Amino acid sequence: MERYSHNTMSYLKPRKWWMRLIKIMSKCQKNSIEEQYKNGIRQFDLRIAFILNKDKIHEPIFCHGIIEFRDSNIENILKFLSSKNDAYCRIILEKGDDTSKYFFELYVTQWLKEFPTLKIIQIISKKEK
């Protein structure tokens, strides 16, 4: 049986100061994704949301519930996972409205083209669960 990482990216630092106050309730991982892989994890749980960046573009970021994480370079993470023959991921739209769902579908389609060797277990919007 494969070892699974719940909320894989929750080791990252929160984006906003007030999120640090409640991060203890959302932190499931202390090791980076590379360390998790090195320690035998092979199934990764990637939860994302969308924010409007300074250029007013919907940008995907990692999150867990209301906690949004800094340094969310999703493409680098997907590149890392797609380079591993035995790594699988689950991509979840953690929160958002219909606009977020639209961008989620758009980005996932783009990622699947960009990373054709990426092994995905599930792609889902949390609202659909």
N, CA, C and O atoms as a MOPAC input file, in Angstrom:
PM7 MOZYME 1SCF
protein

 N      0.83800 1    -1.18700 1     0.00000 1
 C      0.00000 1     0.00000 1     0.00000 1
 C      0.88400 1     1.25000 1     0.00000 1
 O      1.86500 1     1.33600 1     0.73800 1
 N      0.52000 1     2.19600 1    -0.82600 1
 C      1.28000 1     3.44100 1    -0.92700 1
 C      1.06800 1     4.30600 1     0.30900 1
 O     -0.01700 1     4.32800 1     0.89000 1
 N      2.11300 1     5.01200 1     0.69500 1
 C      1.99400 1     5.96900 1     1.80400 1
 C      1.45600 1     7.26800 1     1.25800 1
 O      1.86800 1     7.71500 1     0.18700 1
 N      0.53000 1     7.88600 1     1.99100 1
 C     -0.23400 1     9.04100 1     1.55000 1
 C      0.04800 1    10.25800 1     2.43000 1
 O      0.17200 1    10.14100 1     3.65000 1
 N      0.14700 1    11.41200 1     1.80400 1
 C      0.36600 1    12.66800 1     2.51500 1
 C     -0.91100 1    13.50700 1     2.44600 1
 O     -1.33300 1    13.90100 1     1.35900 1
 N     -1.52100 1    13.78000 1     3.58300 1
 C     -2.74000 1    14.59200 1     3.65400 1
 C     -2.35700 1    16.06800 1     3.70800 1
 O     -1.50600 1    16.45900 1     4.50700 1
 N     -2.97800 1    16.88800 1     2.86500 1
 C     -2.64700 1    18.32200 1     2.79500 1
 C     -1.13100 1    18.51100 1     2.68300 1
 O     -0.48800 1    19.12100 1     3.53700 1
 N     -0.60700 1    17.97400 1     1.61900 1
 C      0.83300 1    17.88800 1     1.37300 1
 C      1.56700 1    19.21200 1     1.55800 1
 O      2.67900 1    19.23100 1     2.08700 1
 N      0.96500 1    20.30800 1     1.13300 1
 C      1.68100 1    21.58200 1     1.12100 1
 C      1.48900 1    22.41500 1     2.38900 1
 O      1.88200 1    23.58100 1     2.42600 1
 N      0.90000 1    21.83800 1     3.41000 1
 C      0.62600 1    22.61800 1     4.63100 1
 C      1.88000 1    22.93700 1     5.44100 1
 O      1.78300 1    23.57900 1     6.48700 1
 N      3.04600 1    22.50900 1     4.98600 1
 C      4.29700 1    22.90400 1     5.63000 1
 C      4.69100 1    24.33800 1     5.25100 1
 O      5.52200 1    24.94600 1     5.92500 1
 N      4.10400 1    24.87900 1     4.18500 1
 C      4.43700 1    26.24000 1     3.73400 1
 C      3.95500 1    27.28700 1     4.73600 1
 O      3.09600 1    27.01100 1     5.57400 1
 N      4.50800 1    28.47000 1     4.64000 1
 C      4.12400 1    29.57700 1     5.53700 1
 C      2.83700 1    30.23600 1     5.02600 1
 O      2.64200 1    30.36500 1     3.81700 1
 N      1.96700 1    30.65000 1     5.94200 1
 C      0.73000 1    31.33700 1     5.54300 1
 C      1.01700 1    32.67200 1     4.84900 1
 O      2.03900 1    33.31000 1     5.09800 1
 N      0.09900 1    33.07600 1     3.97900 1
 C      0.23600 1    34.31500 1     3.21200 1
 C      0.01300 1    35.55700 1     4.06000 1
 O      0.65700 1    36.58000 1     3.82800 1
 N     -0.88600 1    35.49300 1     5.04100 1
 C     -1.25500 1    36.67600 1     5.81400 1
 C     -0.95800 1    36.47000 1     7.29800 1
 O     -0.94500 1    35.34400 1     7.79600 1
 N     -0.72300 1    37.57300 1     7.98300 1
 C     -0.31500 1    37.49600 1     9.38600 1
 C     -1.33600 1    36.77200 1    10.26000 1
 O     -0.96100 1    35.97400 1    11.11800 1
 N     -2.63100 1    37.04700 1    10.04700 1
 C     -3.65100 1    36.43500 1    10.90200 1
 C     -3.76800 1    34.93600 1    10.67100 1
 O     -4.23100 1    34.21000 1    11.55000 1
 N     -3.35500 1    34.46500 1     9.50400 1
 C     -3.39100 1    33.02500 1     9.22300 1
 C     -2.36100 1    32.27900 1    10.05900 1
 O     -2.52400 1    31.09300 1    10.34300 1
 N     -1.29200 1    32.98100 1    10.45300 1
 C     -0.28500 1    32.35300 1    11.31800 1
 C     -0.86600 1    32.02000 1    12.68700 1
 O     -0.44300 1    31.06100 1    13.33300 1
 N     -1.84300 1    32.82100 1    13.12400 1
 C     -2.44100 1    32.60600 1    14.44300 1
 C     -3.21800 1    31.29700 1    14.52600 1
 O     -3.29900 1    30.69000 1    15.59400 1
 N     -3.78300 1    30.86300 1    13.41500 1
 C     -4.59700 1    29.64000 1    13.43100 1
 C     -3.98500 1    28.50100 1    12.60500 1
 O     -4.62100 1    27.46600 1    12.40100 1
 N     -2.76800 1    28.69600 1    12.14100 1
 C     -2.12100 1    27.67600 1    11.30600 1
 C     -1.99400 1    26.33500 1    12.02000 1
 O     -2.00300 1    25.28500 1    11.37800 1
 N     -1.87900 1    26.36800 1    13.31500 1
 C     -1.72500 1    25.12200 1    14.07300 1
 C     -2.86700 1    24.15100 1    13.78800 1
 O     -2.68800 1    22.93500 1    13.85900 1
 N     -4.04200 1    24.69400 1    13.46400 1
 C     -5.19600 1    23.83600 1    13.17900 1
 C     -5.17600 1    23.28900 1    11.75300 1
 O     -5.93200 1    22.37000 1    11.43800 1
 N     -4.32400 1    23.83500 1    10.89100 1
 C     -4.33000 1    23.39600 1     9.49600 1
 C     -3.02000 1    22.74900 1     9.05600 1
 O     -2.91400 1    22.26800 1     7.92800 1
 N     -2.03900 1    22.73600 1     9.92500 1
 C     -0.73600 1    22.18000 1     9.53900 1
 C     -0.74900 1    20.66500 1     9.71800 1
 O     -0.81800 1    20.14900 1    10.83300 1
 N     -0.68100 1    19.97700 1     8.59700 1
 C     -0.65100 1    18.51300 1     8.61600 1
 C      0.74100 1    17.97000 1     8.32000 1
 O      1.04000 1    16.82100 1     8.64600 1
 N      1.59900 1    18.79000 1     7.70100 1
 C      2.93300 1    18.34500 1     7.31300 1
 C      3.98500 1    19.33000 1     7.81500 1
 O      3.76200 1    20.54000 1     7.83700 1
 N      5.13400 1    18.78900 1     8.21700 1
 C      6.24300 1    19.65700 1     8.60300 1
 C      7.38400 1    19.57000 1     7.59400 1
 O      8.25600 1    20.43900 1     7.56300 1
 N      7.37800 1    18.52900 1     6.77400 1
 C      8.44900 1    18.32200 1     5.79900 1
 C      8.05800 1    18.83100 1     4.42200 1
 O      6.88700 1    18.79600 1     4.04200 1
 N      9.05300 1    19.30400 1     3.68000 1
 C      8.81700 1    19.74400 1     2.30500 1
 C      8.36800 1    18.55000 1     1.46700 1
 O      8.49900 1    17.40000 1     1.88700 1
 N      7.84500 1    18.83000 1     0.29500 1
 C      7.38100 1    17.73700 1    -0.56800 1
 C      8.54400 1    16.82900 1    -0.97100 1
 O      8.37100 1    15.61700 1    -1.09800 1
 N      9.71900 1    17.41000 1    -1.17100 1
 C     10.89700 1    16.60700 1    -1.49300 1
 C     11.25900 1    15.67100 1    -0.33800 1
 O     11.58900 1    14.50600 1    -0.55500 1
 N     11.19300 1    16.19200 1     0.89100 1
 C     11.48300 1    15.36700 1     2.06600 1
 C     10.41800 1    14.29100 1     2.25300 1
 O     10.72900 1    13.15700 1     2.61900 1
 N      9.15700 1    14.65300 1     1.99900 1
 C      8.08800 1    13.66100 1     2.10100 1
 C      8.34200 1    12.51000 1     1.12700 1
 O      8.20300 1    11.33900 1     1.48000 1
 N      8.71600 1    12.86400 1    -0.10300 1
 C      9.00800 1    11.83500 1    -1.10400 1
 C     10.19700 1    10.97300 1    -0.65000 1
 O     10.15400 1     9.74500 1    -0.72400 1
 N     11.24100 1    11.63500 1    -0.18600 1
 C     12.43400 1    10.91700 1     0.29000 1
 C     12.09000 1     9.96100 1     1.43200 1
 O     12.70900 1     8.90600 1     1.57300 1
 N     11.09000 1    10.34000 1     2.25400 1
 C     10.67800 1     9.51700 1     3.39200 1
 C      9.65800 1     8.43200 1     3.01800 1
 O      9.11300 1     7.76000 1     3.89400 1
 N      9.40400 1     8.26500 1     1.71700 1
 C      8.56100 1     7.15500 1     1.28000 1
 C      7.14000 1     7.49700 1     0.88200 1
 O      6.39400 1     6.61400 1     0.46100 1
 N      6.74500 1     8.75300 1     1.00300 1
 C      5.39500 1     9.13900 1     0.58500 1
 C      5.33300 1     9.06200 1    -0.94300 1
 O      6.25600 1     9.49400 1    -1.63200 1
 N      4.22800 1     8.50500 1    -1.46500 1
 C      4.08300 1     8.37200 1    -2.91400 1
 C      2.74600 1     8.91600 1    -3.43600 1
 O      2.54400 1     9.01100 1    -4.64600 1
 N      1.84900 1     9.26700 1    -2.53300 1
 C      0.58300 1     9.87100 1    -2.94500 1
 C      0.45200 1    11.22300 1    -2.25400 1
 O      0.54300 1    11.32600 1    -1.03100 1
 N      0.23700 1    12.25000 1    -3.05900 1
 C      0.27200 1    13.62100 1    -2.56000 1
 C     -1.07800 1    14.31200 1    -2.77200 1
 O     -1.71200 1    14.16500 1    -3.81700 1
 N     -1.49200 1    15.05500 1    -1.76900 1
 C     -2.78800 1    15.73000 1    -1.71500 1
 C     -2.56500 1    17.23400 1    -1.90000 1
 O     -2.14500 1    17.92200 1    -0.96900 1
 N     -2.84700 1    17.74200 1    -3.10600 1
 C     -2.60500 1    19.14900 1    -3.42800 1
 C     -3.93100 1    19.90100 1    -3.45500 1
 O     -4.78700 1    19.64900 1    -4.30300 1
 N     -4.08300 1    20.82000 1    -2.51900 1
 C     -5.32100 1    21.59700 1    -2.41700 1
 C     -5.04300 1    23.03200 1    -2.81700 1
 O     -4.12000 1    23.67100 1    -2.31200 1
 N     -5.86200 1    23.52600 1    -3.73500 1
 C     -5.61400 1    24.86300 1    -4.24700 1
 C     -6.85400 1    25.74500 1    -4.16400 1
 O     -7.98600 1    25.28000 1    -4.03800 1
 N     -6.57900 1    27.03400 1    -4.24000 1
 C     -7.60400 1    28.07600 1    -4.33100 1
 C     -7.05800 1    29.11000 1    -5.31000 1
 O     -5.92600 1    28.99600 1    -5.77900 1
 N     -7.85700 1    30.10200 1    -5.60800 1
 C     -7.42500 1    31.15500 1    -6.51300 1
 C     -7.53000 1    32.50400 1    -5.83000 1
 O     -8.49100 1    32.79000 1    -5.11500 1
 N     -6.51200 1    33.32900 1    -6.06800 1
 C     -6.52200 1    34.70400 1    -5.56900 1
 C     -6.31500 1    35.63100 1    -6.76100 1
 O     -5.79000 1    35.21800 1    -7.79600 1
 N     -6.72300 1    36.86400 1    -6.60900 1
 C     -6.41000 1    37.87300 1    -7.61600 1
 C     -5.05900 1    38.45300 1    -7.25100 1
 O     -4.90900 1    39.03900 1    -6.17900 1
 N     -4.08000 1    38.30100 1    -8.11700 1
 C     -2.76500 1    38.84700 1    -7.81100 1
 C     -2.73100 1    40.34600 1    -8.11000 1
 O     -3.74900 1    40.92400 1    -8.49000 1
 N     -1.57800 1    40.97000 1    -7.94200 1
 C     -1.47600 1    42.42900 1    -8.10500 1
 C     -1.82500 1    42.88700 1    -9.51600 1
 O     -2.18800 1    44.04500 1    -9.72400 1
 N     -1.71700 1    41.97100 1   -10.49500 1
 C     -2.06900 1    42.29600 1   -11.88000 1
 C     -3.52100 1    41.94700 1   -12.20200 1
 O     -3.93500 1    41.99300 1   -13.36100 1
 N     -4.29100 1    41.59900 1   -11.17100 1
 C     -5.71000 1    41.23100 1   -11.30300 1
 C     -5.90600 1    39.95800 1   -12.13100 1
 O     -6.88800 1    39.82100 1   -12.86000 1
 N     -4.96500 1    39.04700 1   -12.00600 1
 C     -5.04500 1    37.75300 1   -12.68200 1
 C     -5.33800 1    36.69500 1   -11.62800 1
 O     -4.75700 1    36.71400 1   -10.54300 1
 N     -6.23700 1    35.77600 1   -11.94700 1
 C     -6.53800 1    34.68100 1   -11.01500 1
 C     -5.34000 1    33.73500 1   -10.96500 1
 O     -4.98300 1    33.09400 1   -11.95300 1
 N     -4.74900 1    33.67400 1    -9.80900 1
 C     -3.51900 1    32.88800 1    -9.61800 1
 C     -3.80000 1    31.71800 1    -8.67600 1
 O     -4.37200 1    31.91800 1    -7.60500 1
 N     -3.40500 1    30.49500 1    -9.06000 1
 C     -3.59900 1    29.35800 1    -8.15700 1
 C     -2.55700 1    29.37400 1    -7.04000 1
 O     -1.38100 1    29.66200 1    -7.26100 1
 N     -3.02200 1    29.06000 1    -5.84600 1
 C     -2.13500 1    28.95900 1    -4.68400 1
 C     -2.51100 1    27.69900 1    -3.90400 1
 O     -3.62700 1    27.19300 1    -4.02200 1
 N     -1.57700 1    27.20800 1    -3.11800 1
 C     -1.88900 1    26.09700 1    -2.22900 1
 C     -2.61500 1    26.63700 1    -1.00500 1
 O     -2.36200 1    27.75900 1    -0.56700 1
 N     -3.51300 1    25.83300 1    -0.46000 1
 C     -4.24800 1    26.24300 1     0.73300 1
 C     -4.71100 1    25.00600 1     1.49500 1
 O     -4.60200 1    23.87500 1     1.02200 1
 N     -5.22700 1    25.26100 1     2.68300 1
 C     -5.92400 1    24.25100 1     3.47500 1
 C     -7.00600 1    24.98800 1     4.22600 1
 O     -6.72000 1    25.75200 1     5.14800 1
 N     -8.25000 1    24.76500 1     3.83800 1
 C     -9.35100 1    25.51800 1     4.41100 1
 C     -9.17500 1    26.99900 1     4.11900 1
 O     -8.97500 1    27.38700 1     2.96800 1
 N     -9.24900 1    27.82600 1     5.15300 1
 C     -9.09300 1    29.27300 1     4.94600 1
 C     -7.63100 1    29.71600 1     4.94000 1
 O     -7.33700 1    30.87700 1     4.65600 1
 N     -6.72700 1    28.81100 1     5.24700 1
 C     -5.30400 1    29.16200 1     5.27000 1
 C     -4.73000 1    29.06600 1     3.85800 1
 O     -4.79100 1    28.01700 1     3.21700 1
 N     -4.17600 1    30.17400 1     3.39200 1
 C     -3.53800 1    30.22800 1     2.07600 1
 C     -2.02900 1    30.31300 1     2.29700 1
 O     -1.56400 1    30.99200 1     3.21300 1
 N     -1.27300 1    29.61900 1     1.45000 1
 C      0.16500 1    29.52400 1     1.65800 1
 C      0.96600 1    30.36900 1     0.67200 1
 O      0.60700 1    30.51400 1    -0.49700 1
 N      2.07500 1    30.92600 1     1.19200 1
 C      3.03100 1    31.66200 1     0.35700 1
 C      3.87400 1    30.67600 1    -0.43400 1
 O      3.85200 1    29.46800 1    -0.19600 1
 N      4.61500 1    31.22900 1    -1.37800 1
 C      5.56000 1    30.41700 1    -2.16300 1
 C      4.86700 1    29.22600 1    -2.82100 1
 O      5.39000 1    28.11200 1    -2.82800 1
 N      3.68500 1    29.47900 1    -3.37000 1
 C      2.89500 1    28.41500 1    -3.99000 1
 C      3.20800 1    28.27800 1    -5.47700 1
 O      2.36400 1    28.57000 1    -6.32400 1
 N      4.39600 1    27.84200 1    -5.78300 1
 C      4.73000 1    27.64200 1    -7.18500 1
 C      4.24900 1    26.25400 1    -7.60300 1
 O      5.00000 1    25.27900 1    -7.57500 1
 N      2.99700 1    26.19600 1    -7.98300 1
 C      2.35400 1    24.92200 1    -8.28500 1
 C      3.04500 1    24.21400 1    -9.44700 1
 O      3.20400 1    22.99400 1    -9.43100 1
 N      3.45200 1    24.97900 1   -10.44900 1
 C      4.10300 1    24.35600 1   -11.60000 1
 C      5.38900 1    23.62000 1   -11.20100 1
 O      5.66900 1    22.53900 1   -11.72000 1
 N      6.16000 1    24.19400 1   -10.29400 1
 C      7.38700 1    23.51300 1    -9.83400 1
 C      7.06200 1    22.20500 1    -9.11700 1
 O      7.76400 1    21.20800 1    -9.28500 1
 N      6.00700 1    22.21400 1    -8.32500 1
 C      5.60200 1    21.00400 1    -7.60100 1
 C      5.13400 1    19.94000 1    -8.57900 1
 O      5.50000 1    18.77200 1    -8.45300 1
 N      4.32300 1    20.34300 1    -9.55700 1
 C      3.84000 1    19.38500 1   -10.55300 1
 C      4.99800 1    18.83900 1   -11.39900 1
 O      5.00700 1    17.66400 1   -11.76500 1
 N      5.95500 1    19.68700 1   -11.69700 1
 C      7.14500 1    19.24100 1   -12.44000 1
 C      7.90900 1    18.19900 1   -11.62500 1
 O      8.33000 1    17.17000 1   -12.15500 1
 N      8.08400 1    18.47600 1   -10.33000 1
 C      8.76900 1    17.53100 1    -9.44600 1
 C      8.03700 1    16.19300 1    -9.43800 1
 O      8.65500 1    15.14400 1    -9.61600 1
 N      6.71900 1    16.22700 1    -9.23200 1
 C      5.95300 1    14.98500 1    -9.16000 1
 C      5.94200 1    14.23800 1   -10.49200 1
 O      5.98800 1    13.00800 1   -10.51800 1
 N      5.88100 1    14.97800 1   -11.59100 1
 C      5.84800 1    14.30700 1   -12.89600 1
 C      7.19600 1    13.66400 1   -13.24000 1
 O      7.27100 1    12.79200 1   -14.10500 1
 N      8.26300 1    14.10400 1   -12.55400 1
 C      9.58700 1    13.50700 1   -12.80200 1
 C      9.78000 1    12.19800 1   -12.04200 1
 O     10.77100 1    11.49900 1   -12.25100 1
 N      8.85100 1    11.86800 1   -11.17400 1
 C      8.94400 1    10.64000 1   -10.37000 1
 C      8.02200 1     9.57600 1   -10.96300 1
 O      6.82700 1     9.81200 1   -11.14200 1
 N      8.57300 1     8.42200 1   -11.26300 1
 C      7.77800 1     7.35200 1   -11.86900 1
 C      6.75400 1     6.73700 1   -10.92800 1
 O      5.79800 1     6.10600 1   -11.37600 1
 N      6.94800 1     6.91700 1    -9.64100 1
 C      6.09000 1     6.25100 1    -8.66200 1
 C      5.30900 1     7.22400 1    -7.78300 1
 O      4.83000 1     6.84100 1    -6.71600 1
 N      5.17400 1     8.47600 1    -8.21800 1
 C      4.44100 1     9.47200 1    -7.43100 1
 C      3.08700 1     9.75600 1    -8.07100 1
 O      2.96800 1     9.84800 1    -9.29300 1
 N      2.07900 1     9.89300 1    -7.23000 1
 C      0.71300 1    10.16700 1    -7.67100 1
 C      0.20200 1    11.39100 1    -6.92300 1
 O      0.63100 1    11.67800 1    -5.80600 1
 N     -0.71600 1    12.10200 1    -7.55500 1
 C     -1.27200 1    13.25700 1    -6.84500 1
 C     -2.77900 1    13.34200 1    -7.02400 1
 O     -3.36700 1    12.80200 1    -7.96100 1
 N     -3.34900 1    14.02800 1    -6.10000 1
 C     -4.76500 1    14.33600 1    -6.06400 1
 C     -4.82900 1    15.85100 1    -6.04400 1
 O     -4.20900 1    16.48000 1    -5.18600 1
 N     -5.57000 1    16.45600 1    -6.97600 1
 C     -5.65900 1    17.90900 1    -7.04500 1
 C     -7.08900 1    18.30800 1    -6.70100 1
 O     -8.04200 1    17.88100 1    -7.35300 1
 N     -7.22200 1    19.13700 1    -5.66400 1
 C     -8.54400 1    19.51500 1    -5.16600 1
 C     -8.68500 1    21.03500 1    -5.16800 1
 O     -7.80300 1    21.75200 1    -4.69400 1
 N     -9.79200 1    21.51000 1    -5.70200 1
 C    -10.14500 1    22.92100 1    -5.54600 1
 C    -10.74100 1    23.02900 1    -4.14700 1
 O    -11.89300 1    22.65300 1    -3.92500 1
 N     -9.96300 1    23.53700 1    -3.21800 1
 C    -10.32100 1    23.55200 1    -1.79600 1
 C    -11.46600 1    24.50400 1    -1.49700 1
 O    -12.32300 1    24.20600 1    -0.66500 1
 N    -11.48500 1    25.64300 1    -2.16700 1
 C    -12.53000 1    26.63200 1    -1.90700 1
 C    -12.68000 1    27.53700 1    -3.11800 1
 O    -11.79500 1    27.61800 1    -3.97100 1
 N    -13.80300 1    28.20500 1    -3.17400 1
 C    -14.01400 1    29.14200 1    -4.26600 1
 C    -15.42800 1    29.11400 1    -4.80400 1
 O    -16.25500 1    28.29200 1    -4.41000 1
 N    -15.67700 1    30.02600 1    -5.70500 1
 C    -16.98400 1    30.16900 1    -6.32700 1
 C    -16.94700 1    29.61100 1    -7.74800 1
 O    -16.01200 1    28.90100 1    -8.11700 1
 N    -17.97000 1    29.93700 1    -8.54600 1
 C    -18.01100 1    29.44300 1    -9.92500 1
 C    -16.84000 1    29.95800 1   -10.75400 1
 O    -16.35500 1    29.25900 1   -11.64400 1
 N    -16.38000 1    31.18000 1   -10.46600 1
 C    -15.22000 1    31.72500 1   -11.17800 1
 C    -13.97800 1    30.89200 1   -10.85900 1
 O    -13.19100 1    30.57900 1   -11.75300 1
 N    -13.80400 1    30.53700 1    -9.59800 1
 C    -12.67100 1    29.68500 1    -9.20300 1
 C    -12.76100 1    28.32900 1    -9.88300 1
 O    -11.75100 1    27.78600 1   -10.33100 1
 N    -13.96000 1    27.78600 1    -9.95900 1
 C    -14.14000 1    26.48800 1   -10.60800 1
 C    -13.76600 1    26.58100 1   -12.08700 1
 O    -13.13700 1    25.67100 1   -12.62600 1
 N    -14.14800 1    27.66600 1   -12.73700 1
 C    -13.79000 1    27.87800 1   -14.13800 1
 C    -12.26400 1    27.89600 1   -14.30700 1
 O    -11.72500 1    27.22000 1   -15.18300 1
 N    -11.57400 1    28.67600 1   -13.45900 1
 C    -10.11400 1    28.75600 1   -13.55300 1
 C     -9.44600 1    27.43900 1   -13.16000 1
 O     -8.40900 1    27.07500 1   -13.71300 1
 N    -10.03400 1    26.74000 1   -12.22100 1
 C     -9.52600 1    25.42100 1   -11.82000 1
 C     -9.50500 1    24.48500 1   -13.02900 1
 O     -8.49100 1    23.85000 1   -13.31600 1
 N    -10.62800 1    24.40900 1   -13.72900 1
 C    -10.72200 1    23.54500 1   -14.90800 1
 C     -9.73800 1    23.98000 1   -15.98900 1
 O     -9.12100 1    23.14300 1   -16.64800 1
 N     -9.59500 1    25.28300 1   -16.16500 1
 C     -8.66900 1    25.83500 1   -17.15600 1
 C     -7.21700 1    25.46600 1   -16.82200 1
 O     -6.47700 1    24.98800 1   -17.68200 1
 N     -6.82200 1    25.69400 1   -15.56600 1
 C     -5.45000 1    25.39500 1   -15.14700 1
 C     -5.15900 1    23.89500 1   -15.18000 1
 O     -4.08500 1    23.48100 1   -15.61500 1
 N     -6.10400 1    23.08600 1   -14.72700 1
 C     -5.87200 1    21.64100 1   -14.73100 1
 C     -5.65700 1    21.14200 1   -16.15900 1
 O     -4.77500 1    20.31800 1   -16.40300 1
 N     -6.44900 1    21.63400 1   -17.09200 1
 C     -6.26900 1    21.26300 1   -18.50200 1
 C     -4.87300 1    21.66000 1   -18.98200 1
 O     -4.20400 1    20.89200 1   -19.67300 1
 N     -4.44800 1    22.85300 1   -18.61400 1
 C     -3.11000 1    23.33100 1   -18.98400 1
 C     -2.02600 1    22.45800 1   -18.35100 1
 O     -1.06700 1    22.08000 1   -19.02400 1
 N     -2.16900 1    22.13400 1   -17.06300 1
 C     -1.16900 1    21.31900 1   -16.36500 1
 C     -1.06300 1    19.91600 1   -16.96600 1
 O      0.03200 1    19.36400 1   -17.07300 1
 N     -2.19600 1    19.34700 1   -17.35400 1
 C     -2.17300 1    18.01100 1   -17.94700 1
 C     -1.41000 1    18.00700 1   -19.27100 1
 O     -0.73500 1    17.03200 1   -19.60100 1
 N     -1.52000 1    19.08700 1   -20.01700 1
 C     -0.76600 1    19.21000 1   -21.27600 1
 C      0.71300 1    19.45600 1   -20.99300 1
 O      1.58400 1    18.88700 1   -21.65200 1
 N      0.98500 1    20.30400 1   -20.01400 1
 C      2.36200 1    20.67200 1   -19.68600 1
 C      3.13400 1    19.52900 1   -19.02200 1
 O      4.34600 1    19.40500 1   -19.19900 1
 N      2.42900 1    18.70200 1   -18.26500 1
 C      3.05800 1    17.60300 1   -17.52300 1
 C      2.37400 1    16.28000 1   -17.88100 1
 O      1.65200 1    15.71900 1   -17.05700 1
 N      2.59300 1    15.78100 1   -19.09600 1
 C      1.86900 1    14.58100 1   -19.54700 1
 C      2.21300 1    13.31000 1   -18.76100 1
 O      1.44800 1    12.34700 1   -18.79500 1
 N      3.34000 1    13.29300 1   -18.06100 1
 C      3.70000 1    12.10400 1   -17.28200 1
 C      3.19100 1    12.17100 1   -15.83600 1
 O      3.42700 1    11.25700 1   -15.04600 1
 N      2.49600 1    13.25100 1   -15.50000 1
 C      1.94100 1    13.40700 1   -14.15100 1
 C      0.86000 1    12.35200 1   -13.91800 1
 O     -0.06300 1    12.20700 1   -14.72000 1
 N      0.98300 1    11.63600 1   -12.83400 1
 C      0.00800 1    10.59500 1   -12.50300 1
 C     -0.99200 1    11.16800 1   -11.49900 1
 O     -0.63600 1    11.51000 1   -10.37200 1
 N     -2.24000 1    11.26400 1   -11.93100 1
 C     -3.27200 1    11.88000 1   -11.10100 1
 C     -4.29500 1    10.83700 1   -10.67900 1
 O     -4.83100 1    10.10200 1   -11.50900 1
 N     -4.55600 1    10.78100 1    -9.38000 1
 C     -5.54400 1     9.87000 1    -8.82700 1
 C     -6.94000 1    10.47700 1    -8.96200 1
 O     -7.90100 1     9.79500 1    -9.31800 1
 N     -7.02600 1    11.77800 1    -8.66800 1
 C     -8.33200 1    12.43200 1    -8.63200 1
 C     -8.17500 1    13.92500 1    -8.85600 1
 O     -7.22200 1    14.54500 1    -8.38300 1
 N     -9.13200 1    14.49600 1    -9.59000 1
 C     -9.23900 1    15.94000 1    -9.74900 1
 C    -10.66800 1    16.28400 1    -9.38000 1
 O    -11.61200 1    15.80300 1   -10.00700 1
 N    -10.82700 1    17.11500 1    -8.36100 1
 C    -12.18200 1    17.38100 1    -7.88400 1
 C    -12.29200 1    18.76000 1    -7.23900 1
 O    -11.33300 1    19.28200 1    -6.67000 1
 N    -13.46900 1    19.32100 1    -7.34300 1
 C    -13.79900 1    20.53100 1    -6.60300 1
 C    -14.41400 1    20.08500 1    -5.28500 1
 O    -15.28800 1    19.21800 1    -5.27800 1
 N    -13.98300 1    20.65300 1    -4.18500 1
 C    -14.46800 1    20.23300 1    -2.86400 1
 C    -15.98100 1    20.33900 1    -2.76300 1
 O    -16.61000 1    19.57100 1    -2.03600 1
 N    -16.56700 1    21.28100 1    -3.48400 1
 C    -18.02500 1    21.42400 1    -3.47700 1
 C    -18.72100 1    20.19600 1    -4.06000 1
 O    -19.87300 1    19.92200 1    -3.72100 1
 N    -18.03500 1    19.45100 1    -4.93400 1
 C    -18.63000 1    18.29100 1    -5.59400 1
 C    -18.54400 1    17.03000 1    -4.76600 1
 O    -19.17900 1    16.03200 1    -5.10800 1
 N    -17.78000 1    17.04000 1    -3.69100 1
 C    -17.58000 1    15.83000 1    -2.88600 1
 C    -18.89400 1    15.31900 1    -2.33400 1
 O    -18.91600 1    14.30800 1    -1.63300 1

